[in-house]
Amino acid sequence: MTQSVVVQVGQCGNQIGCCFWDLALREHAAVNQKGIYDEAISSFFRNVDTRVVGDGGNISKGKICSLKARAVLIDMEEGVVNEILQGPLRDVFDSKQLITDISGSGNNWAVGHKVFGRLYQEQILEKLRKSAEHCDCLQCFFIIHSMGGGTGSGLGTFLLKVLEDEFPEVYRFVTSIYPSGEDDVITSPYNSILAMKELNEHADCVLPIDNQSLFDIISKIDLMVNSGKLGTTIKPKSLVTSSAGALKKQHQKPFDAMNNIVANLLLNLTSSARFEGSLNMDLNEISMNLVPFPQLHYLVSSLTPLYTLADVNIPTRRLDQMFSDAFSKDHQLIRADPKHSLYLACALMVRGNVQVSDLRRNIERLKPSLQFISWNQEGWKTSLCSVPPVGHSHSLLALANNTCVKPTFMELRERFMRLYKKKAHLHHYLQIEGMEESCFMEAVSSLSALIEEYNQLDATRSMPVEDLPRLSVAM
Amino acid sequence: MSIVTVQLGQCGNQIGFEVFDALYSDSHCPQGLCSKRENEVYQASCKERFFSEEENGVPIARAVLVDMEPKVINQTLSKAAQSGRWKYGQHSCFCQKQGSGNNWAYGYSVHGPRHEESIMNLIQKEVEKCDCLSGFFIIMSMAGGTGSGLGAFVTQNLQDHYSNSLKMNQIIWPYGTGEVIVQNYNSILTLSHLYRSSDALLVHENDAVHKICAKLMNIKQISFTDINQVLAHQLGSVFQPTYSMEGSYHYRRNPLGGFKDPALYTSWLAPVNAFNVWKTQRAFSKYEKSAALVSNSQFLLKPLDTIVGKAWNMFASKAYIHQYTKFGIEEEDFLDSFTLLEQVVASYCNL
């Protein structure tokens, strides 16, 4: 079994990370009743003997003594990280795995990337190496950050290059929060485009998420909870937004609900690698199956169910509804329209008591309404994990490599150009050593090239699906 | 005459367990519908073939379990041990920490050479336990990375080291509608390599077995366990000992005359030679009468053609190729595989 390390960068990254660790503990507590440190837990946690002074010797088997998250926390302001270290999760984090500063990046990618990157490169490398040493077999780095600010965006993407150089064999999965149109950070288009270039070049796989989608999901849930329909009660633990049963008992903060959704995404993504099932899917299989060309590694995610009603018996119809929901826009974590765009590949990661026949029946049912690229008509990757998430009997995570991300990127480019044409706020960036206008131009070209690749694939939609002439062999 | 089974990857190990279980259940089935002596001979023969004896009497499967990540093997070992009736050898497994990622190239070019010695040693140990080795039975899937890639590598090795023994590969043909997106690439690479090193390929299609579960057995919610059990049942009925002229249980031919329809036979083989029947008195697994048909026919032509076609389409767009070249499988290797398989398709067509 392999291990993964989470690197949470910036305010957004750390807040999501915090929710993630909370829910991960909750999930493992529910599954692992005996308190034995097993391989599933070891994928994200170390077992440390706290009686030993210093680093705390790693205990690889036996009872759980003290769990430490395999995480590196980075923020150029102290507020968020300090809060974490004073909160109920303080013992989960190794105090030596933090990098903080006081001044913050001022929502400036260049400060995060160039200034703090240079300043903290050595420290970052040291912490990453340390966390890798604690792993028996490190498979994956999960980077969590936002694109619109300065630290998550700048320093978070600086990290990617470091990871690629230092650990070339280890996968880099990036969860990126993209700014919505009404984002209050004016320079977020600059930050995002500059960060995109790094994601294009150094990430193995990116899960773009936008705040608006998360907000819409919460509204939908609130509506359901408050509608008070007769006879419908929702199990509180089952809300994809809830941290019920988790350590944080204090009143949920405004972004907590949204962050929990992303945390659930990461848990479900890794479930088949951690727990048993009849058709396992490891993390390296995600990249193998969903990334047909190296540049096109942006995956649209959607999560169901968002909540579970209190009735115990789940008829087949309800199960099928789960599959339909996964392909509805209401459940996506990014605003896009995959049904009217072209699928390059799609993965269905199922948890709970679902069998292969259920999978097949639903794929057959949904296939006609989805358009797959000509050379990947059966482009489905599936996995069945026996362990459901807490509060549910089953769940589904759908990951799609679909050209529907193109409009999102084009819009981002639009917003960027509106600012750039006026040279608005540019001086904040250009005054940083190492930043020139060419950096901006290169970043836009990188994005345009990506958009063009999607365009070319989209162009094949209008062509008839023909089989290409095969090799003819002499007998 | 013993058979050593090599179970590779998640599929191979999950099926392997069901096969041994089916063989064990059958040989210990109380309703043999034959004489006591016949039953005893049958049991002994089956046991000799697939199990070796341990001190406390619990039979140990003559098997080597290989997987590149530990979850499935752990499950398989504990399921066998829990049953209390038979089990796998304590040291018969080879496991790594990180799987092959559905990548044939990784299974074949990275895991293969890296673990060649360890795996071949395990197999050698198992072979040494046999009085008389009749051959190898390798269970693997074509769609994934370990079963397919490492399976092809191991089969090649077996060909090199044990060229006098028979190698039969049980390959699982994936569902037509994706389990794994790169399954067509993995399949053509596997088939083309196995063609050169295996003696016989016994094929089971997931789609076909699924239909059996649905239509003939009326199972509502079909799981992989159901599918594997049907498969194991079929394999079991093929593997069990048969009665011979001499009166003792050997796997002998006993020509009874075959099907009468000449269209079923090729022109270059007389019906009496083409059709072999093995008959046995002893009932299989509680069925009063049962028959199993193993055939080499044009039956697989269409599925093979389909897979080659889909793989070719994908190859033409160069999709996913970078994932293979990363580990040393170049476009030429793909082309070689395509060429070989087109020849096979053409050969079957010309019959």
PDB file of N, CA and C in Angstrom, chain A residues 69-151:
ATOM      1  N   ALA A  69      -0.787  13.640  10.766  1.00  0.00           N
ATOM      2  CA  ALA A  69      -1.124  13.762   9.358  1.00  0.00           C
ATOM      3  C   ALA A  69       0.136  13.844   8.512  1.00  0.00           C
ATOM      4  N   ARG A  70       0.088  13.180   7.346  1.00  0.00           N
ATOM      5  CA  ARG A  70       1.199  13.342   6.410  1.00  0.00           C
ATOM      6  C   ARG A  70       0.936  14.625   5.648  1.00  0.00           C
ATOM      7  N   ALA A  71       1.285  15.734   6.273  1.00  0.00           N
ATOM      8  CA  ALA A  71       0.940  17.012   5.660  1.00  0.00           C
ATOM      9  C   ALA A  71       2.054  18.018   5.828  1.00  0.00           C
ATOM     10  N   VAL A  72       2.126  18.944   4.890  1.00  0.00           N
ATOM     11  CA  VAL A  72       3.007  20.100   5.029  1.00  0.00           C
ATOM     12  C   VAL A  72       2.112  21.323   4.888  1.00  0.00           C
ATOM     13  N   LEU A  73       2.158  22.197   5.880  1.00  0.00           N
ATOM     14  CA  LEU A  73       1.288  23.376   5.873  1.00  0.00           C
ATOM     15  C   LEU A  73       2.124  24.612   5.579  1.00  0.00           C
ATOM     16  N   ILE A  74       1.706  25.334   4.558  1.00  0.00           N
ATOM     17  CA  ILE A  74       2.489  26.510   4.154  1.00  0.00           C
ATOM     18  C   ILE A  74       1.570  27.705   4.059  1.00  0.00           C
ATOM     19  N   ASP A  75       1.934  28.792   4.724  1.00  0.00           N
ATOM     20  CA  ASP A  75       1.166  30.028   4.558  1.00  0.00           C
ATOM     21  C   ASP A  75       2.068  31.202   4.877  1.00  0.00           C
ATOM     22  N   MET A  76       1.907  32.254   4.115  1.00  0.00           N
ATOM     23  CA  MET A  76       2.773  33.406   4.327  1.00  0.00           C
ATOM     24  C   MET A  76       2.160  34.406   5.288  1.00  0.00           C
ATOM     25  N   GLU A  77       1.007  34.014   5.852  1.00  0.00           N
ATOM     26  CA  GLU A  77       0.431  34.785   6.949  1.00  0.00           C
ATOM     27  C   GLU A  77       0.235  33.809   8.078  1.00  0.00           C
ATOM     28  N   GLU A  78       0.161  34.277   9.296  1.00  0.00           N
ATOM     29  CA  GLU A  78       0.107  33.295  10.377  1.00  0.00           C
ATOM     30  C   GLU A  78      -1.301  32.923  10.801  1.00  0.00           C
ATOM     31  N   GLY A  79      -2.249  33.784  10.459  1.00  0.00           N
ATOM     32  CA  GLY A  79      -3.596  33.637  11.020  1.00  0.00           C
ATOM     33  C   GLY A  79      -4.178  32.249  10.943  1.00  0.00           C
ATOM     34  N   VAL A  80      -4.265  31.707   9.719  1.00  0.00           N
ATOM     35  CA  VAL A  80      -4.980  30.434   9.537  1.00  0.00           C
ATOM     36  C   VAL A  80      -4.246  29.296  10.205  1.00  0.00           C
ATOM     37  N   VAL A  81      -2.937  29.227   9.969  1.00  0.00           N
ATOM     38  CA  VAL A  81      -2.179  28.110  10.532  1.00  0.00           C
ATOM     39  C   VAL A  81      -2.196  28.154  12.056  1.00  0.00           C
ATOM     40  N   ASN A  82      -2.084  29.359  12.612  1.00  0.00           N
ATOM     41  CA  ASN A  82      -2.136  29.466  14.072  1.00  0.00           C
ATOM     42  C   ASN A  82      -3.444  28.952  14.615  1.00  0.00           C
ATOM     43  N   GLU A  83      -4.504  29.304  13.935  1.00  0.00           N
ATOM     44  CA  GLU A  83      -5.815  28.849  14.368  1.00  0.00           C
ATOM     45  C   GLU A  83      -5.880  27.332  14.377  1.00  0.00           C
ATOM     46  N   ILE A  84      -5.337  26.740  13.334  1.00  0.00           N
ATOM     47  CA  ILE A  84      -5.336  25.279  13.260  1.00  0.00           C
ATOM     48  C   ILE A  84      -4.558  24.707  14.440  1.00  0.00           C
ATOM     49  N   LEU A  85      -3.426  25.326  14.719  1.00  0.00           N
ATOM     50  CA  LEU A  85      -2.576  24.770  15.769  1.00  0.00           C
ATOM     51  C   LEU A  85      -3.141  24.986  17.163  1.00  0.00           C
ATOM     52  N   GLN A  86      -4.118  25.884  17.274  1.00  0.00           N
ATOM     53  CA  GLN A  86      -4.728  26.070  18.580  1.00  0.00           C
ATOM     54  C   GLN A  86      -6.049  25.347  18.682  1.00  0.00           C
ATOM     55  N   GLY A  87      -6.497  24.846  17.548  1.00  0.00           N
ATOM     56  CA  GLY A  87      -7.803  24.207  17.533  1.00  0.00           C
ATOM     57  C   GLY A  87      -7.732  22.744  17.935  1.00  0.00           C
ATOM     58  N   PRO A  88      -8.854  22.040  17.821  1.00  0.00           N
ATOM     59  CA  PRO A  88      -8.913  20.640  18.245  1.00  0.00           C
ATOM     60  C   PRO A  88      -8.018  19.713  17.424  1.00  0.00           C
ATOM     61  N   LEU A  89      -7.563  20.179  16.254  1.00  0.00           N
ATOM     62  CA  LEU A  89      -6.732  19.305  15.433  1.00  0.00           C
ATOM     63  C   LEU A  89      -5.247  19.498  15.695  1.00  0.00           C
ATOM     64  N   ARG A  90      -4.919  20.265  16.723  1.00  0.00           N
ATOM     65  CA  ARG A  90      -3.510  20.632  16.879  1.00  0.00           C
ATOM     66  C   ARG A  90      -2.589  19.432  17.023  1.00  0.00           C
ATOM     67  N   ASP A  91      -3.108  18.347  17.631  1.00  0.00           N
ATOM     68  CA  ASP A  91      -2.221  17.208  17.831  1.00  0.00           C
ATOM     69  C   ASP A  91      -2.033  16.360  16.591  1.00  0.00           C
ATOM     70  N   VAL A  92      -2.857  16.636  15.597  1.00  0.00           N
ATOM     71  CA  VAL A  92      -2.764  15.832  14.392  1.00  0.00           C
ATOM     72  C   VAL A  92      -1.614  16.313  13.515  1.00  0.00           C
ATOM     73  N   PHE A  93      -1.244  17.558  13.705  1.00  0.00           N
ATOM     74  CA  PHE A  93      -0.193  18.111  12.852  1.00  0.00           C
ATOM     75  C   PHE A  93       1.139  18.128  13.571  1.00  0.00           C
ATOM     76  N   ASP A  94       2.130  17.775  12.821  1.00  0.00           N
ATOM     77  CA  ASP A  94       3.485  17.794  13.337  1.00  0.00           C
ATOM     78  C   ASP A  94       3.977  19.232  13.253  1.00  0.00           C
ATOM     79  N   SER A  95       4.323  19.805  14.392  1.00  0.00           N
ATOM     80  CA  SER A  95       4.670  21.229  14.400  1.00  0.00           C
ATOM     81  C   SER A  95       5.885  21.549  13.545  1.00  0.00           C
ATOM     82  N   LYS A  96       6.636  20.526  13.213  1.00  0.00           N
ATOM     83  CA  LYS A  96       7.821  20.799  12.400  1.00  0.00           C
ATOM     84  C   LYS A  96       7.485  20.822  10.915  1.00  0.00           C
ATOM     85  N   GLN A  97       6.243  20.536  10.573  1.00  0.00           N
ATOM     86  CA  GLN A  97       5.889  20.488   9.164  1.00  0.00           C
ATOM     87  C   GLN A  97       5.204  21.758   8.697  1.00  0.00           C
ATOM     88  N   LEU A  98       5.556  22.860   9.306  1.00  0.00           N
ATOM     89  CA  LEU A  98       4.910  24.114   8.923  1.00  0.00           C
ATOM     90  C   LEU A  98       5.916  25.102   8.383  1.00  0.00           C
ATOM     91  N   ILE A  99       5.469  25.909   7.452  1.00  0.00           N
ATOM     92  CA  ILE A  99       6.285  27.036   7.004  1.00  0.00           C
ATOM     93  C   ILE A  99       5.372  28.247   7.001  1.00  0.00           C
ATOM     94  N   THR A 100       5.702  29.210   7.828  1.00  0.00           N
ATOM     95  CA  THR A 100       4.868  30.413   7.837  1.00  0.00           C
ATOM     96  C   THR A 100       5.728  31.660   7.788  1.00  0.00           C
ATOM     97  N   ASP A 101       5.073  32.744   7.416  1.00  0.00           N
ATOM     98  CA  ASP A 101       5.721  34.053   7.428  1.00  0.00           C
ATOM     99  C   ASP A 101       4.681  35.020   7.987  1.00  0.00           C
ATOM    100  N   ILE A 102       5.025  36.272   8.083  1.00  0.00           N
ATOM    101  CA  ILE A 102       4.050  37.185   8.698  1.00  0.00           C
ATOM    102  C   ILE A 102       3.373  38.092   7.692  1.00  0.00           C
ATOM    103  N   SER A 103       4.137  38.469   6.659  1.00  0.00           N
ATOM    104  CA  SER A 103       3.637  39.585   5.863  1.00  0.00           C
ATOM    105  C   SER A 103       2.586  39.243   4.822  1.00  0.00           C
ATOM    106  N   GLY A 104       2.487  37.997   4.443  1.00  0.00           N
ATOM    107  CA  GLY A 104       1.484  37.668   3.441  1.00  0.00           C
ATOM    108  C   GLY A 104       1.945  38.059   2.039  1.00  0.00           C
ATOM    109  N   SER A 105       1.216  37.567   1.018  1.00  0.00           N
ATOM    110  CA  SER A 105       1.632  37.811  -0.362  1.00  0.00           C
ATOM    111  C   SER A 105       0.873  38.933  -1.026  1.00  0.00           C
ATOM    112  N   GLY A 106      -0.022  39.557  -0.300  1.00  0.00           N
ATOM    113  CA  GLY A 106      -0.740  40.698  -0.861  1.00  0.00           C
ATOM    114  C   GLY A 106      -1.489  40.387  -2.130  1.00  0.00           C
ATOM    115  N   ASN A 107      -2.039  39.163  -2.219  1.00  0.00           N
ATOM    116  CA  ASN A 107      -2.773  38.784  -3.429  1.00  0.00           C
ATOM    117  C   ASN A 107      -1.959  38.979  -4.683  1.00  0.00           C
ATOM    118  N   ASN A 108      -0.666  38.774  -4.569  1.00  0.00           N
ATOM    119  CA  ASN A 108       0.234  38.999  -5.698  1.00  0.00           C
ATOM    120  C   ASN A 108       0.993  37.716  -6.016  1.00  0.00           C
ATOM    121  N   TRP A 109       0.688  37.097  -7.148  1.00  0.00           N
ATOM    122  CA  TRP A 109       1.322  35.844  -7.553  1.00  0.00           C
ATOM    123  C   TRP A 109       2.832  35.977  -7.546  1.00  0.00           C
ATOM    124  N   ALA A 110       3.326  37.115  -8.011  1.00  0.00           N
ATOM    125  CA  ALA A 110       4.768  37.295  -8.137  1.00  0.00           C
ATOM    126  C   ALA A 110       5.433  37.257  -6.768  1.00  0.00           C
ATOM    127  N   VAL A 111       4.783  37.844  -5.765  1.00  0.00           N
ATOM    128  CA  VAL A 111       5.353  37.806  -4.419  1.00  0.00           C
ATOM    129  C   VAL A 111       5.406  36.361  -3.926  1.00  0.00           C
ATOM    130  N   GLY A 112       4.291  35.648  -4.125  1.00  0.00           N
ATOM    131  CA  GLY A 112       4.246  34.260  -3.668  1.00  0.00           C
ATOM    132  C   GLY A 112       5.285  33.412  -4.381  1.00  0.00           C
ATOM    133  N   HIS A 113       5.346  33.553  -5.697  1.00  0.00           N
ATOM    134  CA  HIS A 113       6.175  32.671  -6.517  1.00  0.00           C
ATOM    135  C   HIS A 113       7.642  33.054  -6.468  1.00  0.00           C
ATOM    136  N   LYS A 114       7.915  34.313  -6.737  1.00  0.00           N
ATOM    137  CA  LYS A 114       9.314  34.720  -6.872  1.00  0.00           C
ATOM    138  C   LYS A 114       9.957  35.046  -5.533  1.00  0.00           C
ATOM    139  N   VAL A 115       9.283  35.894  -4.736  1.00  0.00           N
ATOM    140  CA  VAL A 115       9.906  36.328  -3.492  1.00  0.00           C
ATOM    141  C   VAL A 115       9.930  35.201  -2.470  1.00  0.00           C
ATOM    142  N   PHE A 116       8.736  34.711  -2.116  1.00  0.00           N
ATOM    143  CA  PHE A 116       8.709  33.672  -1.088  1.00  0.00           C
ATOM    144  C   PHE A 116       9.269  32.351  -1.590  1.00  0.00           C
ATOM    145  N   GLY A 117       9.094  32.122  -2.903  1.00  0.00           N
ATOM    146  CA  GLY A 117       9.654  30.899  -3.473  1.00  0.00           C
ATOM    147  C   GLY A 117      11.157  30.831  -3.219  1.00  0.00           C
ATOM    148  N   ARG A 118      11.816  31.907  -3.593  1.00  0.00           N
ATOM    149  CA  ARG A 118      13.263  31.960  -3.407  1.00  0.00           C
ATOM    150  C   ARG A 118      13.623  31.868  -1.933  1.00  0.00           C
ATOM    151  N   LEU A 119      12.888  32.605  -1.119  1.00  0.00           N
ATOM    152  CA  LEU A 119      13.198  32.692   0.304  1.00  0.00           C
ATOM    153  C   LEU A 119      13.059  31.350   1.016  1.00  0.00           C
ATOM    154  N   TYR A 120      12.014  30.635   0.651  1.00  0.00           N
ATOM    155  CA  TYR A 120      11.712  29.432   1.416  1.00  0.00           C
ATOM    156  C   TYR A 120      12.037  28.131   0.695  1.00  0.00           C
ATOM    157  N   GLN A 121      12.700  28.227  -0.443  1.00  0.00           N
ATOM    158  CA  GLN A 121      12.930  27.008  -1.224  1.00  0.00           C
ATOM    159  C   GLN A 121      13.601  25.914  -0.408  1.00  0.00           C
ATOM    160  N   GLU A 122      14.654  26.292   0.302  1.00  0.00           N
ATOM    161  CA  GLU A 122      15.395  25.290   1.080  1.00  0.00           C
ATOM    162  C   GLU A 122      14.518  24.636   2.133  1.00  0.00           C
ATOM    163  N   GLN A 123      13.799  25.500   2.860  1.00  0.00           N
ATOM    164  CA  GLN A 123      12.938  24.977   3.934  1.00  0.00           C
ATOM    165  C   GLN A 123      11.878  24.050   3.372  1.00  0.00           C
ATOM    166  N   ILE A 124      11.284  24.493   2.257  1.00  0.00           N
ATOM    167  CA  ILE A 124      10.232  23.681   1.639  1.00  0.00           C
ATOM    168  C   ILE A 124      10.787  22.313   1.278  1.00  0.00           C
ATOM    169  N   LEU A 125      11.960  22.327   0.635  1.00  0.00           N
ATOM    170  CA  LEU A 125      12.579  21.061   0.239  1.00  0.00           C
ATOM    171  C   LEU A 125      12.809  20.171   1.444  1.00  0.00           C
ATOM    172  N   GLU A 126      13.290  20.796   2.511  1.00  0.00           N
ATOM    173  CA  GLU A 126      13.604  20.016   3.708  1.00  0.00           C
ATOM    174  C   GLU A 126      12.356  19.353   4.273  1.00  0.00           C
ATOM    175  N   LYS A 127      11.267  20.128   4.394  1.00  0.00           N
ATOM    176  CA  LYS A 127      10.041  19.557   4.947  1.00  0.00           C
ATOM    177  C   LYS A 127       9.485  18.460   4.049  1.00  0.00           C
ATOM    178  N   LEU A 128       9.560  18.684   2.736  1.00  0.00           N
ATOM    179  CA  LEU A 128       9.028  17.678   1.823  1.00  0.00           C
ATOM    180  C   LEU A 128       9.834  16.392   1.919  1.00  0.00           C
ATOM    181  N   ARG A 129      11.160  16.548   1.978  1.00  0.00           N
ATOM    182  CA  ARG A 129      12.010  15.355   2.068  1.00  0.00           C
ATOM    183  C   ARG A 129      11.704  14.594   3.341  1.00  0.00           C
ATOM    184  N   LYS A 130      11.510  15.351   4.425  1.00  0.00           N
ATOM    185  CA  LYS A 130      11.207  14.714   5.708  1.00  0.00           C
ATOM    186  C   LYS A 130       9.932  13.896   5.601  1.00  0.00           C
ATOM    187  N   SER A 131       8.907  14.518   5.020  1.00  0.00           N
ATOM    188  CA  SER A 131       7.631  13.794   4.939  1.00  0.00           C
ATOM    189  C   SER A 131       7.764  12.585   4.020  1.00  0.00           C
ATOM    190  N   ALA A 132       8.606  12.683   2.997  1.00  0.00           N
ATOM    191  CA  ALA A 132       8.803  11.538   2.108  1.00  0.00           C
ATOM    192  C   ALA A 132       9.540  10.428   2.836  1.00  0.00           C
ATOM    193  N   GLU A 133      10.487  10.800   3.683  1.00  0.00           N
ATOM    194  CA  GLU A 133      11.237   9.776   4.422  1.00  0.00           C
ATOM    195  C   GLU A 133      10.346   8.947   5.324  1.00  0.00           C
ATOM    196  N   HIS A 134       9.300   9.591   5.847  1.00  0.00           N
ATOM    197  CA  HIS A 134       8.404   8.873   6.739  1.00  0.00           C
ATOM    198  C   HIS A 134       7.528   7.880   5.990  1.00  0.00           C
ATOM    199  N   CYS A 135       7.594   7.925   4.664  1.00  0.00           N
ATOM    200  CA  CYS A 135       6.722   7.052   3.882  1.00  0.00           C
ATOM    201  C   CYS A 135       7.475   5.828   3.404  1.00  0.00           C
ATOM    202  N   ASP A 136       6.803   4.699   3.489  1.00  0.00           N
ATOM    203  CA  ASP A 136       7.338   3.445   2.995  1.00  0.00           C
ATOM    204  C   ASP A 136       7.424   3.461   1.468  1.00  0.00           C
ATOM    205  N   CYS A 137       6.344   3.941   0.875  1.00  0.00           N
ATOM    206  CA  CYS A 137       6.252   3.968  -0.575  1.00  0.00           C
ATOM    207  C   CYS A 137       5.360   5.146  -0.959  1.00  0.00           C
ATOM    208  N   LEU A 138       5.982   6.288  -1.203  1.00  0.00           N
ATOM    209  CA  LEU A 138       5.224   7.507  -1.470  1.00  0.00           C
ATOM    210  C   LEU A 138       4.723   7.503  -2.903  1.00  0.00           C
ATOM    211  N   GLN A 139       3.429   7.648  -3.069  1.00  0.00           N
ATOM    212  CA  GLN A 139       2.892   7.584  -4.428  1.00  0.00           C
ATOM    213  C   GLN A 139       2.454   8.939  -4.965  1.00  0.00           C
ATOM    214  N   CYS A 140       1.980   9.812  -4.044  1.00  0.00           N
ATOM    215  CA  CYS A 140       1.265  10.963  -4.549  1.00  0.00           C
ATOM    216  C   CYS A 140       1.392  12.178  -3.633  1.00  0.00           C
ATOM    217  N   PHE A 141       1.508  13.355  -4.228  1.00  0.00           N
ATOM    218  CA  PHE A 141       1.386  14.602  -3.479  1.00  0.00           C
ATOM    219  C   PHE A 141       0.045  15.219  -3.840  1.00  0.00           C
ATOM    220  N   PHE A 142      -0.739  15.577  -2.836  1.00  0.00           N
ATOM    221  CA  PHE A 142      -1.982  16.300  -3.091  1.00  0.00           C
ATOM    222  C   PHE A 142      -1.740  17.753  -2.716  1.00  0.00           C
ATOM    223  N   ILE A 143      -1.817  18.642  -3.691  1.00  0.00           N
ATOM    224  CA  ILE A 143      -1.608  20.052  -3.396  1.00  0.00           C
ATOM    225  C   ILE A 143      -2.963  20.726  -3.396  1.00  0.00           C
ATOM    226  N   ILE A 144      -3.240  21.480  -2.336  1.00  0.00           N
ATOM    227  CA  ILE A 144      -4.520  22.188  -2.254  1.00  0.00           C
ATOM    228  C   ILE A 144      -4.230  23.675  -2.177  1.00  0.00           C
ATOM    229  N   HIS A 145      -4.857  24.432  -3.064  1.00  0.00           N
ATOM    230  CA  HIS A 145      -4.589  25.878  -3.075  1.00  0.00           C
ATOM    231  C   HIS A 145      -5.683  26.597  -3.853  1.00  0.00           C
ATOM    232  N   SER A 146      -5.643  27.927  -3.787  1.00  0.00           N
ATOM    233  CA  SER A 146      -6.545  28.686  -4.637  1.00  0.00           C
ATOM    234  C   SER A 146      -5.715  29.367  -5.718  1.00  0.00           C
ATOM    235  N   MET A 147      -6.383  29.741  -6.780  1.00  0.00           N
ATOM    236  CA  MET A 147      -5.680  30.314  -7.928  1.00  0.00           C
ATOM    237  C   MET A 147      -5.671  31.840  -7.898  1.00  0.00           C
ATOM    238  N   GLY A 148      -6.644  32.406  -7.168  1.00  0.00           N
ATOM    239  CA  GLY A 148      -6.860  33.844  -7.299  1.00  0.00           C
ATOM    240  C   GLY A 148      -5.995  34.733  -6.423  1.00  0.00           C
ATOM    241  N   GLY A 149      -5.399  34.142  -5.363  1.00  0.00           N
ATOM    242  CA  GLY A 149      -4.667  34.973  -4.411  1.00  0.00           C
ATOM    243  C   GLY A 149      -3.184  35.032  -4.714  1.00  0.00           C
ATOM    244  N   GLY A 150      -2.381  35.182  -3.654  1.00  0.00           N
ATOM    245  CA  GLY A 150      -0.957  35.324  -3.861  1.00  0.00           C
ATOM    246  C   GLY A 150      -0.150  34.128  -3.395  1.00  0.00           C
ATOM    247  N   THR A 151      -0.437  33.664  -2.175  1.00  0.00           N
ATOM    248  CA  THR A 151       0.353  32.554  -1.639  1.00  0.00           C
ATOM    249  C   THR A 151      -0.020  31.231  -2.288  1.00  0.00           C
TER     250      THR A 151
END
